[in-house]
Coordinates of C-alpha atoms in Angstrom, one line a residue:
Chain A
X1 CA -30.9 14.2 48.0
X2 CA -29.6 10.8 46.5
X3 CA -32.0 11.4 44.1
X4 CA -30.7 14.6 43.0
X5 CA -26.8 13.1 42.7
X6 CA -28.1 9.9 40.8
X7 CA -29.8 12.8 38.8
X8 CA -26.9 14.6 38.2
X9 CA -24.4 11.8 37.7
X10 CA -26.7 10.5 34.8
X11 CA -27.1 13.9 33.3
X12 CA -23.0 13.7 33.1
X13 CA -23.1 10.2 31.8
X14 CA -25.3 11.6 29.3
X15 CA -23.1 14.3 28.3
X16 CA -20.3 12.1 28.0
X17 CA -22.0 10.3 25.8
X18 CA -22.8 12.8 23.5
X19 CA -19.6 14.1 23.1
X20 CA -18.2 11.3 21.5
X21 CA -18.5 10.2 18.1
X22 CA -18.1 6.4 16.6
X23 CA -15.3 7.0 14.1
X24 CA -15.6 5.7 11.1
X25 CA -14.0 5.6 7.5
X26 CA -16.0 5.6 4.6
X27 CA -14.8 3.9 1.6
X28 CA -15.9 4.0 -1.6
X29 CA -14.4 2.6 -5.1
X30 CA -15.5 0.7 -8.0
X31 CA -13.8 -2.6 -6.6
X32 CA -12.8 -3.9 -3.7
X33 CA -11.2 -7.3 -2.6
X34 CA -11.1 -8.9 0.9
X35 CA -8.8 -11.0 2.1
X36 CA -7.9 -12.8 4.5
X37 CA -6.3 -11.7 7.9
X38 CA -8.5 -7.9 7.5
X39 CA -6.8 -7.1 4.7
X40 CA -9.1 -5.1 2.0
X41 CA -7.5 -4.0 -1.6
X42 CA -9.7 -1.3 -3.7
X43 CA -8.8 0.6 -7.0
X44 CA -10.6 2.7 -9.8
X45 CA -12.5 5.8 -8.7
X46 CA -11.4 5.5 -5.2
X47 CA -12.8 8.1 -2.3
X48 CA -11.7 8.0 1.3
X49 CA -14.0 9.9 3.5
X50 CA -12.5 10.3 7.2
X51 CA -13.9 13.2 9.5
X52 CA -13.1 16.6 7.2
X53 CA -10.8 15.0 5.1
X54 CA -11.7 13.4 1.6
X55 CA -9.1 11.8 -0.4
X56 CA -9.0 10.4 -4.0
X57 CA -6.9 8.0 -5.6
X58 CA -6.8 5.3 -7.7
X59 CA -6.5 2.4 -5.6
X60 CA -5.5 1.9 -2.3
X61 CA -5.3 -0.8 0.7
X62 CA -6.7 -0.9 4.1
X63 CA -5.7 -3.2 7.5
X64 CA -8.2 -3.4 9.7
X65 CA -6.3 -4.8 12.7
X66 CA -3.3 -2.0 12.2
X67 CA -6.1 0.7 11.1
X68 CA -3.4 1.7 8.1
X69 CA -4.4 3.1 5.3
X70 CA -2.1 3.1 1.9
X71 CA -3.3 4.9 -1.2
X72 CA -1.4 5.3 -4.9
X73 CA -1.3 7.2 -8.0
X74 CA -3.1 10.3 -8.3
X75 CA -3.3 10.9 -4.7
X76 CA -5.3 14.0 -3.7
X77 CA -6.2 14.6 -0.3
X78 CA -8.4 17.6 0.4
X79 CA -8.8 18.8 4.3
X80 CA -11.6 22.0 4.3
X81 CA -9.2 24.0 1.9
X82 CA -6.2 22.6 2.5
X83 CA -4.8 20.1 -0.4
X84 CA -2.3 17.9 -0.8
X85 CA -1.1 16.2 -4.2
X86 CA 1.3 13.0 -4.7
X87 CA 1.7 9.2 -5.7
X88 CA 1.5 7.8 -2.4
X89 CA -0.2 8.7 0.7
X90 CA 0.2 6.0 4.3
X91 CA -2.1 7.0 6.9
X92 CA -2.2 5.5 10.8
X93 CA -5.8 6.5 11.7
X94 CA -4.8 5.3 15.6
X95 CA -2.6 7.7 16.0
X96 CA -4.2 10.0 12.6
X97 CA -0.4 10.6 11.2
X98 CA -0.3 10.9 7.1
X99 CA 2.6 10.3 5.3
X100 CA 2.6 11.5 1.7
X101 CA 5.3 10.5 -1.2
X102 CA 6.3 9.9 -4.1
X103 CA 7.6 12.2 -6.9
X104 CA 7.3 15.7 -5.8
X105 CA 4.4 16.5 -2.9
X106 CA 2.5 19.4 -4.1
X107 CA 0.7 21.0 -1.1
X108 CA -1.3 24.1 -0.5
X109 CA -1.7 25.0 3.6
X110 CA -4.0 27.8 4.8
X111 CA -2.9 29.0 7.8
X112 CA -5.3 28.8 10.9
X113 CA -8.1 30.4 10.4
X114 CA -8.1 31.0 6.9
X115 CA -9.5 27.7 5.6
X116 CA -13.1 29.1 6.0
X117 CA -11.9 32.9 5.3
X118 CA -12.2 33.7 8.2
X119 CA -10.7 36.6 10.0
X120 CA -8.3 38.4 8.3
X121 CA -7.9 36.2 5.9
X122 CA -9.6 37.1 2.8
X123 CA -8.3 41.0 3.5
X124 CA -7.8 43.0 -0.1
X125 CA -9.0 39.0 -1.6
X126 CA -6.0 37.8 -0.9
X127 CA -5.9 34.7 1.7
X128 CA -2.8 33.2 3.9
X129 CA -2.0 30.0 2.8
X130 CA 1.6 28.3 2.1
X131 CA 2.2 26.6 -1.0
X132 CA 4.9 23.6 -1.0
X133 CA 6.7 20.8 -3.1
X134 CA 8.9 18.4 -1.8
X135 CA 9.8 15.1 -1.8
X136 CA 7.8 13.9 1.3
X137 CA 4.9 15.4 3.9
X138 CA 4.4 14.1 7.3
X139 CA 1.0 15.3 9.0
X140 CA 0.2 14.7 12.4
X141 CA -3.6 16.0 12.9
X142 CA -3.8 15.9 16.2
X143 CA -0.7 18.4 17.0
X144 CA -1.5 20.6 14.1
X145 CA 2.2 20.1 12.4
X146 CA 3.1 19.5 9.2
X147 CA 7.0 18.9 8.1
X148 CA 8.1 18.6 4.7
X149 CA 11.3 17.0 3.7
X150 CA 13.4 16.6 0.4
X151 CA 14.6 19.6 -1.3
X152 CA 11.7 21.6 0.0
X153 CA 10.5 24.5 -2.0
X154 CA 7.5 26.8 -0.2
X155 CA 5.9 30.0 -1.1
X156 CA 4.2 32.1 1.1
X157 CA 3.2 36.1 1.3
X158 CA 5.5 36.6 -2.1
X159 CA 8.1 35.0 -0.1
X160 CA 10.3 32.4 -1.8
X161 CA 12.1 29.7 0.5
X162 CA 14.3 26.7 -0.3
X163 CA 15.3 24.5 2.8
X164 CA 15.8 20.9 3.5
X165 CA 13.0 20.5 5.9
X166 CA 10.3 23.0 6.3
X167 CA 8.1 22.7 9.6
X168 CA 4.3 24.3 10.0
X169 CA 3.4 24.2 13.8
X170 CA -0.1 25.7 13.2
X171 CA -0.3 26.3 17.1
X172 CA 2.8 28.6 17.4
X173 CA 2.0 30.2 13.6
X174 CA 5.6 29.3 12.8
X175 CA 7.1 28.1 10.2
X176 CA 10.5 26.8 10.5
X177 CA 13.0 25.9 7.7
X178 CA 16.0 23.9 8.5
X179 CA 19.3 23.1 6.3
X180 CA 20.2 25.2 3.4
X181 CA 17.8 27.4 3.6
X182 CA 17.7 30.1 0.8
X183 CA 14.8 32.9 1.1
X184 CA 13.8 35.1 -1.3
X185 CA 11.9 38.0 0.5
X186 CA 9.2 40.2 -1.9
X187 CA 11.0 43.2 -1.4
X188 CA 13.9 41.0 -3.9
X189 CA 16.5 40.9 -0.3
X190 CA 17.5 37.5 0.0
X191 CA 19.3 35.6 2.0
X192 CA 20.8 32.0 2.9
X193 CA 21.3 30.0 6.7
X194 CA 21.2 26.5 8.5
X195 CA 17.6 27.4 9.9
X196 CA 15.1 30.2 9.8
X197 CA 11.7 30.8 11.7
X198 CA 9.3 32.6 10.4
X199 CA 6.0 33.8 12.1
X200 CA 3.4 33.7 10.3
X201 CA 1.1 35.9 12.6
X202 CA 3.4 39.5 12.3
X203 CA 5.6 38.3 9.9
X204 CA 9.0 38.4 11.3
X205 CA 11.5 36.4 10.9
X206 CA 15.0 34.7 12.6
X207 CA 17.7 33.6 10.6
X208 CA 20.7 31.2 12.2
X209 CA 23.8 30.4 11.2
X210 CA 23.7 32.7 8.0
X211 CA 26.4 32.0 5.6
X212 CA 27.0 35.3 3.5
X213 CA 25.5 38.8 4.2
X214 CA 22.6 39.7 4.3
X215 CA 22.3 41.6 0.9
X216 CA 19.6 44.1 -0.6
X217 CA 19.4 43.5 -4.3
X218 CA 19.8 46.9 -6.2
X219 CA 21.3 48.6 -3.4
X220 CA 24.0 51.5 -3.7
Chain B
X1 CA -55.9 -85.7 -10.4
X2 CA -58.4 -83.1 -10.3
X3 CA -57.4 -82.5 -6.9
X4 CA -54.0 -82.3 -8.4
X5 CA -54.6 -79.2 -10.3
X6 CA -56.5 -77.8 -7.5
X7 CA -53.5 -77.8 -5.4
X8 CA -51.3 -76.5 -7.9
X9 CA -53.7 -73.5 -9.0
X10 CA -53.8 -72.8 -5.2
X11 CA -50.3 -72.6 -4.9
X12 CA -49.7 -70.8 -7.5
X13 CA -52.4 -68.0 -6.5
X14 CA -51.2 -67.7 -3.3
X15 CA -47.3 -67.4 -4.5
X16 CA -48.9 -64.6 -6.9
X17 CA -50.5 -62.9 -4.2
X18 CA -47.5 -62.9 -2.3
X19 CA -45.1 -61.4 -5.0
X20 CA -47.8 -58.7 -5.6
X21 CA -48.1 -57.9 -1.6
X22 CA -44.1 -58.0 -1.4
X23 CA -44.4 -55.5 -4.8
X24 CA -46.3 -53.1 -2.7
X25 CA -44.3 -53.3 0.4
X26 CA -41.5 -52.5 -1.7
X27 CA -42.9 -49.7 -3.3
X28 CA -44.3 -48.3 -0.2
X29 CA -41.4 -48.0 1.7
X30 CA -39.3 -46.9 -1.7
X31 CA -41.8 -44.0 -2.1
X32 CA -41.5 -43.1 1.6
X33 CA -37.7 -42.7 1.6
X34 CA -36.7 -41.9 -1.6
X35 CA -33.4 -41.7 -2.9
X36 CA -31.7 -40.3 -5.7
X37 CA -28.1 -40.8 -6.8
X38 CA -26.9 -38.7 -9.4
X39 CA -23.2 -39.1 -11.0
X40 CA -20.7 -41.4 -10.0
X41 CA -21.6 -44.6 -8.0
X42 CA -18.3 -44.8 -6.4
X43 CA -18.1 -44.9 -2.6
X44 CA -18.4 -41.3 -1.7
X45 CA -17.7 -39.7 -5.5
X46 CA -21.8 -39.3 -5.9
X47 CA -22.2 -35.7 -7.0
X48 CA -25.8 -35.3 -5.7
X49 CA -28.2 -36.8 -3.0
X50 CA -31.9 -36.3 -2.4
X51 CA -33.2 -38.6 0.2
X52 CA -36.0 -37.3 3.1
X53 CA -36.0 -33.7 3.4
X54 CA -32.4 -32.6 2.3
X55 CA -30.4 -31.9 -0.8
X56 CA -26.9 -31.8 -0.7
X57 CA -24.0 -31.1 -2.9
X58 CA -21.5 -32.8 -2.9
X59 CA -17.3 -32.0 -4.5
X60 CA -14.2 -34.2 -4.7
X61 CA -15.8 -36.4 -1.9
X62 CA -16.8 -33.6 0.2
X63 CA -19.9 -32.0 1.2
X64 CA -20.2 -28.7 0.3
X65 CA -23.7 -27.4 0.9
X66 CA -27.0 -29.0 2.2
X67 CA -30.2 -27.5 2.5
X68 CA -33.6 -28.9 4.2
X69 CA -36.2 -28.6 1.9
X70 CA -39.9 -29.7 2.2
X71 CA -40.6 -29.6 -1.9
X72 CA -38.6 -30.7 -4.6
X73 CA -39.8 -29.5 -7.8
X74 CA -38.6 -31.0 -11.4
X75 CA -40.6 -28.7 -13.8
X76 CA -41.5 -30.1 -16.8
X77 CA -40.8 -27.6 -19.2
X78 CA -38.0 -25.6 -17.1
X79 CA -35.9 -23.0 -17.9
X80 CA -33.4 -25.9 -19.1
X81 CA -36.5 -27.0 -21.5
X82 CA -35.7 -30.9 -20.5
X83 CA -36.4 -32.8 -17.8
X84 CA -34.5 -33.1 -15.1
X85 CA -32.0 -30.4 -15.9
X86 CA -33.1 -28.1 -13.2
X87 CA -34.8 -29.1 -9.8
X88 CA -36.7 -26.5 -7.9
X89 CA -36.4 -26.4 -4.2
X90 CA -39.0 -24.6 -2.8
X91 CA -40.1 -24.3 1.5
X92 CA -37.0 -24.1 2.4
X93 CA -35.9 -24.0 6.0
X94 CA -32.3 -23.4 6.0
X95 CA -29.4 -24.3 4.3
X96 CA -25.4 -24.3 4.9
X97 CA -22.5 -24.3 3.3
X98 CA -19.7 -26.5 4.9
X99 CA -15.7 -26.3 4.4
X100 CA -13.5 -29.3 5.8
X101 CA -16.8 -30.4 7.2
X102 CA -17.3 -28.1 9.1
X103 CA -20.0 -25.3 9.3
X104 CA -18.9 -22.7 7.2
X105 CA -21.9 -20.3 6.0
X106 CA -25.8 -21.0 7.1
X107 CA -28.6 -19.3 4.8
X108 CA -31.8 -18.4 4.1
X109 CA -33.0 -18.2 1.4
X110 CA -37.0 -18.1 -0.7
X111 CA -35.9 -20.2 -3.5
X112 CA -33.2 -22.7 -4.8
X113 CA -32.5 -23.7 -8.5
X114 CA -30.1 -26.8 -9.4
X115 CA -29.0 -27.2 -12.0
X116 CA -28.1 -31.0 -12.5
X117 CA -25.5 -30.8 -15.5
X118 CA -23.4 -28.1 -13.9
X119 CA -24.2 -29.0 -10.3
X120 CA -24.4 -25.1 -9.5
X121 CA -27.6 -24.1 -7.6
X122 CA -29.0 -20.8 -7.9
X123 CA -30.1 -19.2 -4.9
X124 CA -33.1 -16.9 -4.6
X125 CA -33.9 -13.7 -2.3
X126 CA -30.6 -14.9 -0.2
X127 CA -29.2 -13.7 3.6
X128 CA -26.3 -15.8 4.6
X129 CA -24.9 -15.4 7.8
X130 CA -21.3 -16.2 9.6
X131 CA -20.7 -17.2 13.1
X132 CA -19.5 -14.0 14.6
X133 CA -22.2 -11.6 13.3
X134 CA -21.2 -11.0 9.3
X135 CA -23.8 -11.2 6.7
X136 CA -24.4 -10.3 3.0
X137 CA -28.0 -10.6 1.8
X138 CA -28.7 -10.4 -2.4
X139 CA -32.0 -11.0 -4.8
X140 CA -29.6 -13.8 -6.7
X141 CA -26.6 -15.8 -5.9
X142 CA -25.1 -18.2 -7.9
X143 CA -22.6 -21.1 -6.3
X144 CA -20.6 -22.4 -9.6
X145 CA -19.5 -26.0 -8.7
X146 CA -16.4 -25.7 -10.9
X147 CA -15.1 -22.6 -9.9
X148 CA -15.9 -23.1 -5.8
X149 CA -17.5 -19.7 -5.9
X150 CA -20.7 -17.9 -4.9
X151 CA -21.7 -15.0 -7.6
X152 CA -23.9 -12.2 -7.3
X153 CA -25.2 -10.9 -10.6
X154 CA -27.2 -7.9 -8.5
X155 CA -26.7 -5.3 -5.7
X156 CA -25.4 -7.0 -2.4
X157 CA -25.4 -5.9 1.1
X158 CA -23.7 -6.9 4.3
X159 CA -21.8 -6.4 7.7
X160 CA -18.5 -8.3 8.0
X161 CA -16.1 -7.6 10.7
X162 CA -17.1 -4.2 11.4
X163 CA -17.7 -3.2 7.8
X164 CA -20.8 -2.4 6.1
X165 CA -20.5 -2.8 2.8
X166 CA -22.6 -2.4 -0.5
X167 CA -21.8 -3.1 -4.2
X168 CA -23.6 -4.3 -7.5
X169 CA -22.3 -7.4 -7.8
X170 CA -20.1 -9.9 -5.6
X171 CA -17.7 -13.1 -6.1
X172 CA -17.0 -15.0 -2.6
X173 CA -14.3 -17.7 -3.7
X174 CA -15.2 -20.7 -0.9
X175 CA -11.7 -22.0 -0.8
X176 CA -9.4 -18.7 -0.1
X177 CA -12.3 -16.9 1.0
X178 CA -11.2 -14.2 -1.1
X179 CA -14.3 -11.4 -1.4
X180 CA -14.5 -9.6 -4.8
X181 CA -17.3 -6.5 -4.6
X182 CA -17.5 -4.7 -7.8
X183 CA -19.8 -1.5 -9.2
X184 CA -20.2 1.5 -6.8
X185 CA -18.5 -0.2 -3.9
X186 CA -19.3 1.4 -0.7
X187 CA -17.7 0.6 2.3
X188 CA -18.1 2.0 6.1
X189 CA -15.0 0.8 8.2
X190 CA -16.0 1.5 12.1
X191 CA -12.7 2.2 14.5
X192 CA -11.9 1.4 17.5
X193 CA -12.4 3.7 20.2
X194 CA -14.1 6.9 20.2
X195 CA -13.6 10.8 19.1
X196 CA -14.1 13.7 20.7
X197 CA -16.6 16.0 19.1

């Protein structure tokens, strides 16, 4: 009997075990400088491997006590199909929050799902995905959310938005615009509000606080 | 007065034979510790010391590597093409690198060139190794006296804090410890803590 238990307890041990995985970054440039206190500077031809995510840039700077990550100019991170474009990208692998600025953020989101085309999303060839610019991107990996600020500009399903802040939450498929948001639907209806949510599963949306009426263009 | 002379030649024989035994005491114990002083004769300001089985280098008054070594070779016709220029070290056990006196890097290493004018020494099929578990091993490394650095003209590998690390060539500057990799860097950082798969 206590045989079977020890048995079984090492089996879960073993398990355990197995589901974990050593995570590591993988670096690679064409020259790198260490200094002192875990500090490490590399530039020219710079590639940051880190679980599904592969970034380029041209040079970048690692702590190793803090786990931070900064990379500059020419930053393009790449995430299964999802990319991101600016001149600065800080990342917290602890806690794996990316912060991306500098000029104007270009990034390209496929909603859940879609990455692989799965599902519905390579229906008629066409694939879900948001397309963005604005001034900075937050990414928190973990939760799934990204949340653009700055002048935000986003397309998505021929719909045209301008906002302030513009929030993915890849769990609830919703995407939320807040502060002077202006949305160009495809059927050329637009409209303006403080904050708008729109779900990205049917395709609905709610609209706060709107400011003027909501107005069909070419209407009677 | 014959027995004069007698005396005298006697004397003088046996002060001879003393001076010639005293001669080959002296050179006896001269070739059993040998020692060489290269440079500057000046209390501590002596660039270069072989005596026994260790050669160490020495900079500003301080000692800055020292390797034991059972054979000391001066070629001939070296790569220097005069005598003297370049010393071979060959056998060698170990060798370290010191900073404030203190332990700072110990090697390995198959072969060791110095070269006397520059005081640099060449090392050969290298693995040096840190306290704490870091270590960078290279066909060719090169410690330049005047700059305080250790060069590596050809592909280098290590471990340093965590890091694996692989590039084509290498500068370690001895006195910031500042570590220069260049061509094809490669670096693996490992993380604390673990992920889910």
């Amino acid at each position: 009997m206590n045989r079977k238990i020890i048995g079984l307890m090492l089996l879960l041990v073993l398990i355990a075990v197995s589901a974990t995985a050593e995570r590591k970054v993988f670096i690679d440039a064409e020259t790198a400088r260490f200094l002192e206190d875990d500090v490490v500077h590399f530039e020219d031809g710079v590639q940051i491997r880190y679980e599904e995510m592969i970034i380029n840039a041209l040079r970048g700077e690692y702590l190793g006590e803090e786990e931070e990550l900064t990379l500059e100019e020419n930053v393009v991170a790449v995430q299964r199909k999802n990319q991101v474009k600016s001149e600065k990208m800080w990342m917290d692998l602890q806690e794996e929050y990316i912060f991306f600025s500098g000029g104007r953020v270009e990034t390209l989101y496929y909603l859940r799902g879609q990455e692989n085309g799965e599902e519905n999303g390579e229906e008629n060839g066409e694939e879900r995905m948001v397309e963005m610019w604005s001034d900075t991107l937050e990414m928190w990996e973990q939760r799934g959310e990204v949340l653009a600020k700055g002048s935000v500009e986003a397309l998505h399903d021929d719909m045209e938005l301008e906002a302030d802040e513009v929030l993915i939450e890849e769990e609830k498929d919703l995407l939320t615009a807040i502060g002077n948001v202006y949305v160009i639907r495809p059927d050329g209806s637009w409209f303006r509000a403080e904050k708008a949510e729109y779900n990205m599963e049917d395709g609905t949306m709610v609209a706060y606080k709107m400011e003027s009426e909501f107005e069909l263009r070419g209407s009677p | 007065m014959t027995y004069f002379k007698m005396r005298w030649k006697m004397i003088l024989l046996l002060s001879i034979f003393l001076i010639l035994i005293g001669v080959g005491v002296m050179w006896y114990f001269q070739s059993r510790d040998f020692v060489l002083d290269l440079g500057e004769q000046e209390e501590i300001r002596f660039h270069f010391r072989l005596g026994g089985n260790e050669v160490v280098g020495w900079s500003r008054g301080e000692m800055i590597w020292r390797i034991k070594v059972q054979s000391i070779i001066d070629p001939e016709e070296g790569g220097s093409g005069q005598t003297g220029e370049e010393l071979i070290l060959q056998d060698i056990e170990e060798g370290y690198f010191y900073r404030e006196g203190e332990v700072y890097i110990t090697f390995t290493v198959d072969e060791a060139h110095y070269h006397t004018p520059t005081e640099d020494l060449t090392l050969f099929g290298v693995r040096m190794e840190r306290p704490g578990g870091d270590w960078l091993e290279s066909d060719k490394m090169i410690y330049s006296k005047e700059q305080e650095s250790l060069h590596s003209p050809v592909k280098v590998i290590g471990e340093m804090s965590d890091t694996s690390i692989e590039a084509e060539e290498m500068t370690v500057f001895l006195q910031t410890e500042e570590m220069i990799f260049t061509g094809g860097v490669q670096m693996i950082f490992e993380l604390e803590g673990e992920t889910d798969e």
